[in-house]
Rosetta silent file (secondary structure, phi, psi, omega in degrees, C-alpha in Angstrom):
SEQUENCE: XXXXXXXXXXXXXXXXXXXXXXXXXXXXXXXXXXXXXXXXXXXXXXXXXXXXXXXXXXXXXXXXXXXXXXXXXXXXXXXXXXXXXXXXXXXXXXXXXXXXXXXXXXXXXXXXXXXXXXXXXXXXXXXXXXXXXXXXXXXXXXXXXXXXXXXXXXXXXXXXXXXXXXXXXXXXXXXXXXXXXXX
SCORE:     score description
SCORE:     0.000 S_00000001
   1 L     0.000  124.686 -177.077   -0.204   -0.024    0.281 S_00000001
   2 L   -70.381  145.575  153.776    0.827    3.474   -0.801 S_00000001
   3 L  -155.328  153.322 -154.103    1.110    6.347    1.814 S_00000001
   4 E  -149.830  107.037  168.515    1.793    9.765    1.042 S_00000001
   5 E   -29.467   92.273 -169.146    3.384   12.364    3.130 S_00000001
   6 L  -103.592   86.826 -173.607    0.313   14.731    3.773 S_00000001
   7 L  -103.589  -84.914  178.379    2.532   17.845    5.726 S_00000001
   8 L  -165.050  154.505 -169.941    2.193   20.459    2.973 S_00000001
   9 L   113.907 -144.942 -149.915    2.092   20.068   -1.134 S_00000001
  10 L  -104.620   10.240 -153.188    0.647   18.265   -3.848 S_00000001
  11 H   -66.907  -30.102  174.155    0.013   14.689   -1.368 S_00000001
  12 H   -64.976  -54.096 -142.565   -4.318   15.159   -2.600 S_00000001
  13 H   -77.330  -18.583  173.677   -3.194   15.256   -5.679 S_00000001
  14 H   -72.853  -20.443 -168.912   -1.089   11.808   -5.600 S_00000001
  15 H   -50.287  -60.261 -178.089   -4.204   10.408   -3.578 S_00000001
  16 H   -32.838  -71.645  165.951   -6.304   11.424   -6.772 S_00000001
  17 H    -4.847  -90.783 -164.344   -3.835    9.716   -8.855 S_00000001
  18 H   -48.235  -74.478 -173.844   -3.398    6.685   -7.453 S_00000001
  19 H   -27.566  -49.034 -172.334   -7.231    6.343   -6.552 S_00000001
  20 H   -55.323  -28.997 -171.943   -7.857    6.985  -10.671 S_00000001
  21 L   -97.119   -6.470  179.418   -5.383    4.148  -11.536 S_00000001
  22 L    94.955   -3.669  150.488   -6.931    1.775   -9.274 S_00000001
  23 L   -57.590  141.732  176.603   -4.136    1.794   -6.356 S_00000001
  24 L   -96.622  163.862 -154.584   -5.118    2.320   -2.613 S_00000001
  25 L  -139.919  152.035  151.361   -3.397    5.283   -1.050 S_00000001
  26 L  -150.216  125.654  147.436   -3.393    6.149    2.870 S_00000001
  27 L   -53.532  118.743 -164.166   -2.639   10.017    3.797 S_00000001
  28 E  -113.921  122.673 -168.511    0.267    9.924    6.169 S_00000001
  29 L  -133.988   -8.161  159.908    0.601   12.706    8.853 S_00000001
  30 L  -119.204  144.083 -179.868    2.634   11.001   11.740 S_00000001
  31 H   -71.184    4.113  177.599    5.710    9.222   11.454 S_00000001
  32 H   -85.861   -8.335  178.485    4.364    5.732   13.357 S_00000001
  33 H   -70.097   -1.982 -170.584    1.515    5.404   10.522 S_00000001
  34 H   -85.584    7.983  145.207    4.496    4.532    8.135 S_00000001
  35 L   -36.094  -65.563 -170.440    4.519    1.174    9.511 S_00000001
  36 L   -54.489   -8.074 -179.975    1.028    0.455    8.270 S_00000001
  37 L  -112.334  151.496 -176.969    2.905    1.025    4.433 S_00000001
  38 L  -102.368  -22.790 -169.938    5.126   -0.584    2.039 S_00000001
  39 L  -115.081  152.332  168.749    5.536    2.830   -0.340 S_00000001
  40 E  -129.686  138.776 -176.050    6.154    5.892    0.786 S_00000001
  41 E  -102.594  110.576  178.096    5.178    9.256   -1.396 S_00000001
  42 E  -123.935  128.163 -168.097    6.694   12.406   -0.131 S_00000001
  43 L   -89.143  161.256 -177.553    5.021   15.112   -2.666 S_00000001
  44 L   -59.853  169.420  153.248    6.594   18.253   -4.662 S_00000001
  45 L   169.926  -83.502 -179.772    5.344   21.227   -2.607 S_00000001
  46 L  -151.964  109.349  150.852    8.110   24.227   -1.113 S_00000001
  47 L  -128.988   80.246 -162.093   10.189   22.634    0.423 S_00000001
  48 L  -111.778  -74.605  170.345   11.645   24.756    2.870 S_00000001
  49 H   -50.010  -36.374 -175.198    8.092   24.552    4.616 S_00000001
  50 H   -77.499  -42.755 -177.599    8.201   20.724    4.877 S_00000001
  51 H   -56.899  -29.095  159.457   11.405   20.296    6.197 S_00000001
  52 H   -58.869  -68.427 -171.973    9.965   22.860    8.549 S_00000001
  53 H   -71.687  -28.458  178.897    6.604   21.184    9.509 S_00000001
  54 L   -76.467   17.790 -166.858    8.755   17.494    9.782 S_00000001
  55 H  -103.007  -48.136 -175.385   11.176   18.549   12.573 S_00000001
  56 H   -80.269   44.938  144.400    9.250   18.971   15.371 S_00000001
  57 H  -127.964   46.687 -160.754    7.975   15.026   15.149 S_00000001
  58 L     9.655   34.867  166.179   11.149   14.050   13.908 S_00000001
  59 H   -25.840  -15.745 -175.564   10.073   12.848   10.520 S_00000001
  60 H  -106.965   -7.402  172.823   13.542   12.928    9.235 S_00000001
  61 H  -103.149   -2.470  170.208   14.942   10.324   11.591 S_00000001
  62 H   -74.639  -59.363 -177.845   11.284    8.067   10.394 S_00000001
  63 H   -71.113  -50.736  157.789   12.065    8.259    7.009 S_00000001
  64 H     0.913  -85.241  168.975   15.474    7.191    7.181 S_00000001
  65 H   -57.908   -8.931  146.836   14.547    4.294    9.195 S_00000001
  66 H   -83.209  -26.421 -172.011   11.901    3.296    6.584 S_00000001
  67 H   -79.973   -6.104 -172.056   14.470    3.982    3.728 S_00000001
  68 L   -98.274    2.242  175.704   16.858    1.441    5.801 S_00000001
  69 L  -108.527   11.214  160.169   14.381   -1.178    6.045 S_00000001
  70 L   117.827  -28.790 -136.109   14.492   -1.941    2.028 S_00000001
  71 L   -77.504  121.461  173.290   10.750   -0.009    2.045 S_00000001
  72 L   -76.833  143.310 -154.092   10.842    2.218   -1.220 S_00000001
  73 E  -135.086  139.458  176.235   10.190    5.659   -1.162 S_00000001
  74 E  -118.500  103.893  152.925    9.064    8.138   -4.390 S_00000001
  75 E  -121.212  133.557 -156.900    9.998   11.622   -4.292 S_00000001
  76 E  -134.673  119.731  178.203    8.595   14.050   -6.678 S_00000001
  77 L    79.319 -132.781 -169.761   10.051   18.102   -6.680 S_00000001
  78 H   -46.901  -70.446  161.058   10.364   19.267   -3.383 S_00000001
  79 H   -14.405  -69.865  167.086   10.539   15.694   -2.199 S_00000001
  80 H   -36.925  -53.539  173.732   13.598   15.196   -4.079 S_00000001
  81 H   -42.664  -57.226  162.097   15.113   18.240   -2.796 S_00000001
  82 H   -57.465  -24.752 -172.644   14.863   16.715    1.264 S_00000001
  83 H   -92.795   -4.751 -163.714   16.374   13.303   -0.161 S_00000001
  84 L   -86.677  158.318 -176.871   18.925   14.900   -1.622 S_00000001
  85 L   -64.152  140.644 -160.094   22.747   15.302   -0.254 S_00000001
  86 L   -70.796  179.841 -173.095   23.073   17.947    2.422 S_00000001
  87 L  -142.099  172.544  155.024   25.249   21.176    1.184 S_00000001
  88 L   -53.598  -37.791  167.823   26.326   23.879    3.752 S_00000001
  89 L   -41.800  -71.117 -168.992   23.534   25.669    2.769 S_00000001
  90 L  -103.736   24.432  173.221   20.795   23.125    3.037 S_00000001
  91 L   -36.615  -13.458 -178.383   22.103   20.784    5.952 S_00000001
  92 L   -79.303    2.388  178.166   18.562   19.828    7.014 S_00000001
  93 L  -106.353  132.939 -104.339   18.370   17.502    3.959 S_00000001
  94 L   -94.840   -3.620  163.198   18.033   14.014    4.748 S_00000001
  95 L    69.241   33.952 -179.467   21.255   12.632    1.988 S_00000001
  96 L  -111.201   52.649  164.449   19.365    9.158    0.805 S_00000001
  97 L  -171.186  138.704  174.879   20.320    9.959   -2.657 S_00000001
  98 L   -99.600   70.013  170.575   23.488   10.856   -4.023 S_00000001
  99 L  -133.510  159.666  161.292   22.676   13.601   -5.988 S_00000001
 100 L  -117.656  140.910  167.010   22.811   17.426   -5.556 S_00000001
 101 E  -107.210 -160.439 -162.661   20.428   19.769   -6.892 S_00000001
 102 E  -168.196   79.813  138.738   19.701   23.639   -7.518 S_00000001
 103 L     1.117  121.458 -163.260   16.215   24.498   -6.455 S_00000001
 104 L    12.831   81.192  174.138   13.634   26.414   -9.446 S_00000001
 105 L   -93.626    5.099  177.158   16.295   26.042  -11.805 S_00000001
 106 L  -127.360   55.445 -158.196   13.966   26.906  -14.829 S_00000001
 107 L     4.456 -148.272 -173.192   12.605   29.738  -12.838 S_00000001
 108 L    -9.956  175.035  173.336    9.194   31.240  -11.895 S_00000001
 109 L   -87.187   -5.563  176.294    5.896   29.200  -11.653 S_00000001
 110 L   -59.744  -42.875 -147.858    5.371   31.310  -14.953 S_00000001
 111 L  -108.277   17.938  176.116    7.921   29.530  -16.751 S_00000001
 112 L   -86.141  176.202 -140.048    6.921   25.984  -15.797 S_00000001
 113 E  -144.842  160.434 -174.817    6.395   23.178  -18.774 S_00000001
 114 E  -110.175  103.203  172.819    5.153   20.301  -19.820 S_00000001
 115 E   -98.004  174.851  153.915    8.365   17.523  -21.414 S_00000001
 116 L  -144.486  110.208  174.214    8.277   14.488  -22.643 S_00000001
 117 L   -50.072  111.979 -179.619   11.142   12.584  -21.642 S_00000001
 118 L   -70.426  111.822  157.481   13.137    9.870  -23.106 S_00000001
 119 E   -88.358  167.307 -170.693   13.278    6.631  -20.787 S_00000001
 120 L  -120.061   53.629 -165.139   14.786    3.627  -20.395 S_00000001
 121 L  -137.172   -9.503 -169.543   11.390    1.943  -18.247 S_00000001
 122 L   110.721  -27.983 -154.760    9.687    0.940  -21.124 S_00000001
 123 L   -98.251  116.491 -172.801    7.635    3.796  -20.839 S_00000001
 124 L  -132.490  120.087  -60.976    7.689    5.768  -24.055 S_00000001
 125 L   -31.828  147.682  162.277    7.438    8.857  -23.976 S_00000001
 126 L   -77.719  150.327  169.163    7.122    9.830  -20.424 S_00000001
 127 L  -126.246  116.523 -170.810    5.461   12.813  -20.227 S_00000001
 128 E   -95.040  103.546  159.348    6.830   15.215  -17.232 S_00000001
 129 E   -99.140  151.870  169.534    5.339   18.565  -16.010 S_00000001
 130 E  -126.016  124.667 -142.512    7.581   20.733  -14.127 S_00000001
 131 L  -134.144   86.447 -170.578    6.173   23.478  -11.864 S_00000001
 132 L    48.356   57.863  177.005    9.227   25.426  -10.606 S_00000001
 133 L   -25.098  106.087  151.363   11.489   22.670  -11.077 S_00000001
 134 L   -57.093  134.792 -174.812   14.651   21.359   -9.402 S_00000001
 135 E   -99.589  159.909  176.743   17.440   20.534  -11.574 S_00000001
 136 E  -100.242  153.350 -178.314   19.631   17.720  -10.451 S_00000001
 137 L  -118.877  -16.881 -149.289   23.591   19.094  -10.878 S_00000001
 138 L  -146.861  150.682  171.908   25.387   16.240   -9.201 S_00000001
 139 L  -165.994  113.605  137.150   24.355   12.413   -9.684 S_00000001
 140 L   -63.541  168.995 -175.192   26.828    9.882   -7.841 S_00000001
 141 L   -80.985  -27.211 -176.103   27.822    6.387   -9.372 S_00000001
 142 L   -98.424   14.814  165.488   25.592    4.289   -7.924 S_00000001
 143 L   -82.856  130.090 -175.337   22.622    6.817   -8.883 S_00000001
 144 L   -90.446   91.770  161.464   20.674    5.202  -11.940 S_00000001
 145 L   -55.644  111.996  175.467   19.412    7.974  -14.619 S_00000001
 146 L   -91.923  -43.768  177.513   16.185    6.639  -15.284 S_00000001
 147 E  -151.401  152.299 -177.020   14.548    9.664  -17.583 S_00000001
 148 L  -131.084 -176.710  172.153   16.259   13.001  -19.328 S_00000001
 149 L  -171.244  124.782  176.676   15.154   15.461  -21.100 S_00000001
 150 L    51.975   30.470  164.597   17.281   17.327  -22.883 S_00000001
 151 L    92.464   -2.459 -166.553   20.333   15.824  -21.534 S_00000001
 152 L   -98.062  138.171  164.845   19.240   16.791  -18.148 S_00000001
 153 L  -106.459  154.544 -150.002   18.134   14.045  -15.492 S_00000001
 154 L  -131.156  -14.455  163.354   15.139   14.437  -14.846 S_00000001
 155 E  -131.539  128.573  150.862   13.765   10.377  -12.904 S_00000001
 156 E  -116.269  158.826  123.836   16.693    8.550  -10.759 S_00000001
 157 E   -51.183  141.086  147.257   17.385    5.487   -8.549 S_00000001
 158 E  -159.593   91.866  156.300   19.510    4.823   -6.226 S_00000001
 159 L    92.091 -157.249  158.762   18.743    1.480   -4.452 S_00000001
 160 L   -47.289   -6.887 -175.581   14.762    1.951   -3.098 S_00000001
 161 E  -114.224  157.970 -158.058   14.684    5.563   -3.641 S_00000001
 162 E  -146.558  127.543  169.197   13.007    6.752   -6.533 S_00000001
 163 E  -135.586  161.248  151.329   12.925   11.023   -7.311 S_00000001
 164 E  -166.950  137.208 -175.127   11.791   13.045   -9.788 S_00000001
 165 L   -62.510   -9.572  178.451   12.088   16.824  -10.706 S_00000001
 166 L  -116.979  165.481 -179.568    8.714   16.408  -12.138 S_00000001
 167 E   -83.527  112.898 -170.531    5.138   15.936  -10.799 S_00000001
 168 H   -52.713  -59.661 -129.958    4.357   11.943  -11.486 S_00000001
 169 H   -84.508    4.725 -179.761    0.866   12.871  -10.139 S_00000001
 170 H   -93.392  -12.693 -160.804    0.112   15.521  -12.786 S_00000001
 171 L  -105.530  153.445  161.668    0.161   13.503  -16.102 S_00000001
 172 L   -83.236   -0.941  174.193   -2.876   11.257  -17.047 S_00000001
 173 L   -97.904  139.754  172.116   -0.696    8.274  -17.974 S_00000001
 174 L  -112.104   24.458  152.048   -0.179    5.925  -15.067 S_00000001
 175 H   -25.488  -46.685 -177.348    2.102    3.721  -16.433 S_00000001
 176 H   -86.734  -54.681 -158.137    4.900    4.864  -14.398 S_00000001
 177 H   -76.725    8.846  149.341    3.316    4.316  -11.056 S_00000001
 178 H   -70.721  -54.331 -170.898    2.494    0.488  -12.651 S_00000001
 179 H   -40.075  -52.936 -167.907    6.507    1.040  -13.194 S_00000001
 180 H   -75.765    6.728 -167.631    6.865    1.639   -9.744 S_00000001
 181 H  -106.279  -20.545 -149.112    5.177   -1.044   -8.122 S_00000001
 182 H  -131.211   -0.528 -176.630    5.884   -3.841  -10.188 S_00000001
 183 L  -122.040    0.000    0.000    9.925   -3.057  -10.922 S_00000001
């Protein structure tokens, strides 16, 4: 069962997308609810706000423990940012995937776009909705780039961590969620 971190951001859109595709999900508001799920989605939103909301309930430690159990985590947009490597400027990032990112890399909200990415997933082509999207600026050697757009990594995986710079929940194509569950 999917669980969706429901503190801030597009959690309800993920819930509706999964429901539309016939997949069950649960909105997760407390770390102790992680024991009820097998896949955690950390949605897009505002990474700074999300990190502030996570702090009082020790979400950082709970998410790291969830990942260490080998359970799957999908993080989109702001979720990708908080799972990336900590930097001197952003020490609170969780470091669950060996990437560095640049926030809002494509500009303001008005610069949002939809792209079709080259996919290694057998999904052709993958529609990507980018809203104030981050850019992956550095990829560690153990990280696999699954989808790219104009040479930029857009969907990446390291072991049980899958991250997307785009909003998977906004695409009408449900094949990505199917791939996530069955691969």
